[in-house]
Short mmCIF file of C-alpha atoms and ligand atoms in Angstrom, two decimals:
data_model
loop_
_atom_site.label_atom_id
_atom_site.label_comp_id
_atom_site.label_asym_id
_atom_site.label_seq_id
_atom_site.Cartn_x
_atom_site.Cartn_y
_atom_site.Cartn_z
CA MET A 166 53.96 233.70 -21.52
CA VAL A 167 51.76 230.69 -22.18
CA GLY A 168 50.66 230.96 -25.81
CA ALA A 169 52.15 233.10 -28.57
CA GLY A 170 48.85 233.89 -30.27
CA ALA A 171 47.15 237.23 -30.83
CA VAL A 172 47.37 238.34 -27.19
CA GLY A 173 50.42 236.49 -25.88
CA GLY A 174 52.36 237.14 -29.08
CA TYR A 175 51.59 240.84 -29.00
CA PHE A 176 52.41 241.58 -25.37
CA GLY A 177 55.15 238.96 -25.10
CA GLY A 178 56.71 240.16 -28.34
CA ARG A 179 56.79 243.76 -27.13
CA LEU A 180 58.39 242.60 -23.87
CA VAL A 181 61.08 240.66 -25.75
CA GLU A 182 61.64 243.71 -27.95
CA ALA A 183 62.16 245.76 -24.78
CA GLY A 184 64.78 243.28 -23.60
CA ARG A 185 62.74 241.67 -20.81
CA ASP A 186 63.45 238.14 -19.64
CA LEU A 187 60.44 236.41 -21.18
CA THR A 188 60.00 232.84 -22.38
CA PHE A 189 57.08 231.60 -24.44
CA LEU A 190 55.57 228.24 -23.55
CA VAL A 191 54.25 227.04 -26.91
CA ARG A 192 53.24 223.83 -28.60
CA SER A 193 55.45 222.17 -31.17
CA GLY A 194 53.87 223.73 -34.29
CA ARG A 195 54.20 227.28 -33.01
CA ALA A 196 57.70 226.54 -31.68
CA ALA A 197 58.82 225.48 -35.16
CA ALA A 198 57.23 228.52 -36.81
CA LEU A 199 58.82 230.91 -34.32
CA ALA A 200 62.21 229.26 -34.77
CA ALA A 201 61.93 229.61 -38.55
CA ASP A 202 60.39 233.07 -38.94
CA GLY A 203 60.73 234.74 -35.55
CA LEU A 204 57.72 236.39 -33.94
CA VAL A 205 56.36 238.98 -36.35
CA ILE A 206 54.22 241.84 -35.01
CA ARG A 207 52.40 244.16 -37.38
CA ASP A 208 50.76 247.44 -36.39
CA ALA A 209 50.11 250.83 -37.97
CA ASP A 210 53.83 251.66 -37.67
CA GLY A 211 54.94 248.62 -39.66
CA GLU A 212 56.49 245.28 -38.84
CA THR A 213 58.75 244.16 -36.01
CA ILE A 214 60.44 240.77 -35.82
CA VAL A 215 61.78 239.43 -32.53
CA ARG A 216 63.45 236.11 -31.79
CA PRO A 217 61.99 234.94 -28.47
CA ARG A 218 63.09 232.08 -26.28
CA THR A 219 60.54 229.28 -26.47
CA ILE A 220 59.99 226.10 -24.51
CA THR A 221 57.42 223.33 -24.80
CA ALA A 222 55.63 221.59 -21.92
CA ASP A 223 58.13 218.74 -21.85
CA THR A 224 61.15 221.07 -21.64
CA ILE A 225 60.05 223.39 -18.79
CA ASP A 226 63.23 224.12 -16.89
CA GLY A 227 62.14 225.04 -13.38
CA TYR A 228 59.97 227.54 -11.55
CA TYR A 229 59.14 230.91 -13.07
CA ASP A 230 58.48 234.18 -11.20
CA ALA A 231 55.29 234.75 -13.17
CA VAL A 232 53.25 232.67 -15.60
CA LEU A 233 51.12 234.83 -17.88
CA LEU A 234 48.26 232.89 -19.46
CA SER A 235 47.02 233.90 -22.91
CA VAL A 236 45.35 230.78 -24.29
CA LYS A 237 41.72 230.57 -25.38
CA ALA A 238 39.20 229.26 -22.83
CA TYR A 239 38.81 225.95 -24.62
CA ALA A 240 42.58 225.34 -24.41
CA LEU A 241 42.78 226.27 -20.74
CA GLU A 242 42.53 222.89 -19.07
CA GLN A 243 45.47 221.50 -21.01
CA ALA A 244 47.46 224.68 -20.38
CA ILE A 245 46.75 224.45 -16.63
CA ALA A 246 48.20 220.96 -16.65
CA ASP A 247 51.16 221.95 -18.85
CA ILE A 248 52.37 224.81 -16.64
CA GLY A 249 52.67 222.58 -13.55
CA PRO A 250 56.47 222.26 -13.58
CA ALA A 251 56.84 226.06 -13.94
CA VAL A 252 54.75 226.86 -10.86
CA GLY A 253 56.65 227.04 -7.56
CA PRO A 254 55.39 228.28 -4.18
CA GLU A 255 56.05 231.95 -5.06
CA THR A 256 54.98 231.92 -8.71
CA ALA A 257 52.23 234.35 -9.70
CA ILE A 258 49.91 232.93 -12.34
CA VAL A 259 48.32 235.89 -14.11
CA PRO A 260 45.56 234.98 -16.57
CA PHE A 261 44.55 237.38 -19.34
CA LEU A 262 41.55 235.41 -20.55
CA ASN A 263 38.12 236.97 -20.76
CA GLY A 264 35.37 235.96 -18.33
CA MET A 265 35.84 234.64 -14.77
CA ARG A 266 35.50 230.87 -15.03
CA HIS A 267 39.24 230.40 -15.48
CA LEU A 268 39.82 231.70 -11.94
CA ASP A 269 37.84 228.80 -10.49
CA LEU A 270 39.77 226.30 -12.61
CA LEU A 271 43.11 227.85 -11.62
CA HIS A 272 42.16 227.92 -7.94
CA ASN A 273 41.15 224.28 -8.10
CA ALA A 274 44.46 223.34 -9.69
CA TYR A 275 46.90 225.56 -7.78
CA GLY A 276 45.08 227.08 -4.79
CA PRO A 277 44.49 230.80 -4.28
CA ARG A 278 48.07 231.63 -3.30
CA ASN A 279 49.50 231.31 -6.81
CA VAL A 280 46.65 232.97 -8.69
CA ALA A 281 46.49 236.70 -9.39
CA GLY A 282 44.07 238.61 -11.60
CA GLY A 283 44.60 240.14 -15.01
CA VAL A 284 42.78 242.06 -17.71
CA CYS A 285 44.01 242.75 -21.19
CA LEU A 286 42.59 245.39 -23.48
CA VAL A 287 43.74 244.88 -27.02
CA ALA A 288 42.34 244.07 -30.45
CA SER A 289 44.76 241.75 -32.17
CA LYS A 290 44.62 238.70 -34.42
CA LEU A 291 46.88 236.24 -36.12
CA ASP A 292 47.44 236.75 -39.83
CA ALA A 293 47.42 233.72 -42.11
CA ASP A 294 51.24 233.64 -42.03
CA GLY A 295 51.27 233.49 -38.21
CA ALA A 296 52.18 237.14 -37.67
CA VAL A 297 50.44 239.00 -34.85
CA ARG A 298 48.45 241.97 -36.11
CA LEU A 299 47.21 244.83 -33.94
CA ILE A 300 43.85 245.68 -35.50
CA ALA A 301 43.07 248.82 -33.48
CA PRO A 302 45.46 251.23 -31.78
CA GLY A 303 46.18 250.91 -28.08
CA ALA A 304 46.99 247.94 -25.88
CA SER A 305 47.01 247.65 -22.13
CA LEU A 306 47.42 245.17 -19.30
CA ARG A 307 46.08 245.42 -15.73
CA TYR A 308 47.13 243.00 -13.01
CA GLY A 309 46.92 242.67 -9.27
CA GLU A 310 46.32 240.39 -6.33
CA LEU A 311 42.73 239.19 -6.20
CA ASP A 312 42.38 240.35 -2.58
CA GLY A 313 43.50 243.86 -3.60
CA SER A 314 46.70 243.76 -1.57
CA SER A 315 50.00 245.27 -2.74
CA THR A 316 52.66 242.59 -2.80
CA ASP A 317 56.30 242.38 -3.78
CA ARG A 318 55.54 239.91 -6.56
CA ILE A 319 53.05 242.26 -8.21
CA ALA A 320 55.50 245.16 -7.84
CA ALA A 321 58.19 243.00 -9.47
CA LEU A 322 55.81 242.01 -12.26
CA ASP A 323 54.91 245.66 -12.78
CA ALA A 324 58.58 246.55 -13.15
CA GLU A 325 58.94 243.88 -15.86
CA LEU A 326 55.77 244.81 -17.76
CA SER A 327 56.11 248.61 -17.63
CA GLY A 328 57.81 250.68 -20.30
CA ALA A 329 57.61 248.06 -23.05
CA GLY A 330 55.50 250.00 -25.54
CA PHE A 331 52.06 249.31 -24.11
CA ASP A 332 50.12 250.61 -21.13
CA ALA A 333 50.79 248.40 -18.08
CA ARG A 334 49.36 249.06 -14.62
CA THR A 335 48.73 247.42 -11.31
CA SER A 336 45.19 247.41 -9.96
CA THR A 337 43.86 247.00 -6.43
CA THR A 338 40.39 246.25 -7.87
CA ILE A 339 41.39 243.64 -10.40
CA GLU A 340 38.48 241.26 -9.79
CA LEU A 341 35.99 244.07 -10.37
CA ASP A 342 38.02 245.18 -13.43
CA MET A 343 37.73 241.62 -14.78
CA TRP A 344 33.99 241.58 -14.16
CA GLU A 345 33.54 244.95 -15.85
CA LYS A 346 35.35 243.75 -18.93
CA TRP A 347 33.34 240.54 -18.87
CA VAL A 348 30.07 242.49 -18.68
CA LEU A 349 30.96 244.39 -21.85
CA LEU A 350 32.12 241.30 -23.72
CA ALA A 351 29.26 239.09 -22.62
CA ALA A 352 26.62 241.68 -23.41
CA GLY A 353 28.32 242.65 -26.69
CA GLY A 354 29.00 239.06 -27.69
CA ALA A 355 25.45 237.97 -26.89
CA LEU A 356 24.02 240.93 -28.81
CA ASN A 357 26.25 240.60 -31.89
CA THR A 358 25.81 236.86 -32.20
CA LEU A 359 22.09 236.80 -31.42
CA LEU A 360 21.19 239.50 -33.95
CA ARG A 361 24.12 238.89 -36.32
CA GLY A 362 25.30 242.42 -36.86
CA THR A 363 27.33 245.38 -35.69
CA VAL A 364 25.88 247.56 -32.94
CA GLY A 365 24.99 250.19 -35.57
CA GLU A 366 23.16 247.67 -37.72
CA ILE A 367 21.28 246.28 -34.73
CA VAL A 368 20.12 249.60 -33.28
CA ALA A 369 18.98 250.73 -36.75
CA ALA A 370 16.64 247.70 -36.96
CA PRO A 371 13.18 247.69 -35.34
CA GLY A 372 13.45 246.62 -31.71
CA GLY A 373 17.25 246.45 -31.87
CA SER A 374 17.90 249.08 -29.19
CA ASP A 375 15.45 247.40 -26.83
CA VAL A 376 17.21 244.06 -27.21
CA ALA A 377 20.58 245.75 -26.66
CA SER A 378 19.40 247.55 -23.52
CA GLY A 379 17.73 244.36 -22.28
CA ILE A 380 20.92 242.34 -22.67
CA VAL A 381 22.96 245.04 -20.93
CA ALA A 382 20.51 245.13 -18.01
CA GLU A 383 20.50 241.33 -17.65
CA THR A 384 24.30 241.18 -17.72
CA ILE A 385 24.71 243.92 -15.13
CA ALA A 386 22.10 242.23 -12.91
CA VAL A 387 24.11 238.99 -12.90
CA ALA A 388 27.32 240.85 -12.04
CA ALA A 389 25.54 242.69 -9.22
CA ALA A 390 24.03 239.47 -7.84
CA SER A 391 27.52 237.95 -7.89
CA GLY A 392 28.82 240.82 -5.75
CA PHE A 393 30.57 242.70 -8.55
CA GLU A 394 28.20 245.40 -9.71
CA PRO A 395 30.02 247.48 -12.34
CA ARG A 396 30.95 250.98 -11.24
CA PRO A 397 28.60 253.64 -12.68
CA GLU A 398 31.10 254.78 -15.34
CA ALA A 399 31.65 251.18 -16.46
CA ALA A 400 27.91 250.47 -16.60
CA ALA A 401 27.30 253.67 -18.57
CA ARG A 402 30.14 252.79 -20.97
CA VAL A 403 28.61 249.38 -21.74
CA GLN A 404 25.16 250.87 -22.32
CA LYS A 405 26.61 253.59 -24.58
CA THR A 406 28.87 251.21 -26.53
CA LEU A 407 26.09 248.74 -27.23
CA THR A 408 23.40 251.24 -28.23
CA ALA A 409 25.43 253.76 -30.28
CA ALA A 410 23.95 254.65 -33.65
CA ASP A 411 26.22 254.02 -36.66
CA SER A 412 28.68 252.07 -34.49
CA GLY A 413 30.77 249.41 -36.17
CA PHE A 414 31.40 247.75 -32.77
CA THR A 415 31.66 243.98 -32.85
CA THR A 416 33.19 241.53 -30.42
CA SER A 417 35.91 239.06 -31.35
CA MET A 418 33.39 236.30 -30.58
CA PHE A 419 31.18 237.59 -33.39
CA ARG A 420 34.14 237.94 -35.77
CA ASP A 421 35.22 234.38 -34.93
CA LEU A 422 31.68 233.15 -35.57
CA LEU A 423 31.51 234.90 -38.96
CA GLU A 424 34.77 233.23 -39.95
CA GLY A 425 33.49 229.80 -38.92
CA ASN A 426 35.95 229.50 -36.00
CA ASP A 427 35.32 228.13 -32.54
CA VAL A 428 34.03 230.69 -30.02
CA GLU A 429 34.54 231.06 -26.25
CA ALA A 430 30.80 230.72 -25.73
CA GLU A 431 31.01 228.74 -22.49
CA GLN A 432 33.39 231.17 -20.82
CA ILE A 433 31.75 234.37 -22.05
CA VAL A 434 27.99 233.70 -22.14
CA GLY A 435 27.29 230.18 -20.80
CA ASP A 436 29.00 230.84 -17.47
CA LEU A 437 27.00 234.03 -17.01
CA VAL A 438 23.72 232.18 -17.58
CA ARG A 439 24.78 229.55 -15.05
CA ARG A 440 25.55 232.23 -12.46
CA ALA A 441 22.20 233.89 -13.21
CA ASP A 442 20.45 230.59 -12.47
CA ARG A 443 22.39 230.20 -9.23
CA PHE A 444 21.20 233.63 -8.03
CA GLY A 445 17.70 233.44 -9.53
CA VAL A 446 18.29 236.35 -11.93
CA PRO A 447 16.01 236.15 -14.99
CA VAL A 448 18.10 236.33 -18.19
CA PRO A 449 15.86 235.33 -21.13
CA LEU A 450 17.91 237.20 -23.75
CA LEU A 451 21.27 235.88 -22.55
CA ARG A 452 19.78 232.38 -22.43
CA LEU A 453 18.59 232.70 -26.03
CA ALA A 454 22.02 233.93 -27.14
CA ASN A 455 23.68 231.08 -25.26
CA THR A 456 21.44 228.48 -26.88
CA GLY A 457 22.32 229.90 -30.29
CA LEU A 458 26.02 229.69 -29.51
CA VAL A 459 25.73 226.10 -28.32
CA VAL A 460 23.92 225.19 -31.55
CA TYR A 461 26.67 226.92 -33.54
CA ARG A 462 29.38 224.98 -31.69
CA GLU A 463 27.48 221.71 -32.14
CA ARG A 464 27.37 222.32 -35.88
CA LEU A 465 31.10 223.01 -35.84
CA GLY A 466 31.57 219.66 -34.14
CA VAL A 467 33.45 221.05 -31.13
CA VAL A 468 30.85 220.33 -28.41
N1 NAP B 94 42.68 238.77 -29.52
C1 NAP B 94 42.16 239.76 -28.84
O1 NAP B 94 42.01 240.87 -29.39
C2 NAP B 94 41.79 239.59 -27.38
C3 NAP B 94 41.55 240.74 -26.63
C4 NAP B 94 41.28 240.60 -25.28
C5 NAP B 94 41.25 239.35 -24.70
N2 NAP B 94 41.46 238.25 -25.45
C6 NAP B 94 41.44 236.95 -24.77
O2 NAP B 94 42.76 236.46 -24.69
C7 NAP B 94 42.76 235.03 -24.74
C8 NAP B 94 43.68 234.58 -25.86
O3 NAP B 94 43.13 234.99 -27.10
P1 NAP B 94 43.96 235.10 -28.43
O4 NAP B 94 43.17 235.97 -29.34
O5 NAP B 94 45.38 235.44 -28.15
O6 NAP B 94 43.88 233.60 -28.96
P2 NAP B 94 44.80 232.91 -30.07
O7 NAP B 94 45.28 233.90 -31.07
O8 NAP B 94 44.05 231.71 -30.54
O9 NAP B 94 46.07 232.46 -29.24
C9 NAP B 94 46.04 231.46 -28.30
C10 NAP B 94 47.35 230.71 -28.40
O10 NAP B 94 47.41 229.81 -27.32
C11 NAP B 94 48.19 228.72 -27.76
N3 NAP B 94 47.98 227.57 -26.90
C12 NAP B 94 46.84 226.87 -26.69
N4 NAP B 94 47.06 225.89 -25.80
C13 NAP B 94 48.36 225.97 -25.45
C14 NAP B 94 49.16 225.23 -24.56
N5 NAP B 94 48.69 224.21 -23.85
N6 NAP B 94 50.45 225.57 -24.44
C15 NAP B 94 50.97 226.61 -25.14
N7 NAP B 94 50.25 227.37 -26.01
C16 NAP B 94 48.95 227.05 -26.14
C17 NAP B 94 47.74 228.49 -29.18
O11 NAP B 94 48.81 227.87 -29.82
P3 NAP B 94 48.72 226.82 -31.01
O12 NAP B 94 49.30 227.55 -32.17
O13 NAP B 94 49.57 225.69 -30.55
O14 NAP B 94 47.26 226.45 -31.20
C18 NAP B 94 47.50 229.92 -29.67
O15 NAP B 94 48.63 230.42 -30.37
C19 NAP B 94 41.29 234.63 -24.94
O16 NAP B 94 40.71 234.29 -23.71
C20 NAP B 94 40.65 235.88 -25.49
O17 NAP B 94 39.27 235.98 -25.19
C21 NAP B 94 41.74 238.34 -26.80
#
């Protein structure tokens, strides 16, 4: 598991707890913290502490069967370089980042053979003391070959990930699953950050529902033009989630922005606008949201 943050720490920690053979690739600060305190996971049932095996990029000890990626988009390029010694001819690299841009970067670095698809559904964060906190019940992983085939390596991965206290499943439509999650996050992230509120607050304001529906329509149009039109249930779910009265729904991008943290703007919204331009899809609302996010990141000093 590359990264022991909110996502990697949660799923990796549960796998270690279940006795699976999992190693965290971490950087030196996190390695020291995990050695001192263990990996602490907090959820509604209380606290669990596991003592995982960790390595750093300079101590990778050979090829791994699977490399699960759980770094933020802006840390991806370094992580792609760091995992090199762990990736052999048969290694499956399974990314759990949001968006799709990371697939292109991984393909460029390793070629299509090593790269599988992944989606994670979880709401988790790191507490100030470094513990991983599940902030809403439920956690699941989906994974599969990008061409939809059933392979031994995905079956083997499924055996390792199943039965460890979260929902884990293979998918033969993983690229579409990834797009569907991206559509929700991009539309939700653009909406929350553009209008600076929860879905309930936005739809209660004059014109809020129209902006929400407009952003959803633009996002779905880009996915469709890219060859990954969300299935009707997925499209309906996005529309319902982002226009529900009294909803407290926010995206992690909005929560990060409120806390003054860096946001995955490029991966979540910027990349969608670029794809829209490539296919000639008009996306004025997404473009506005993207501009706002770029300005925010410039002010943070990270662009
Ligand atoms: N959190 C959620 O609820 C959630 C839900 C669904 C999807 N996601 C997606 O999952 C991805 C990860 O998000 P997150 O919330 O887990 O982020 P996070 O809490 O910031 O964790 C990322 C971790 O990656 C580590 N890292 C960065 N570069 C590394 C490298 N080269 N080698 C080893 N470790 C490295 C960081 O370690 P350091 O301590 O060294 O900085 C950090 O602990 C994002 O794409 C996000 O959009 C998140």
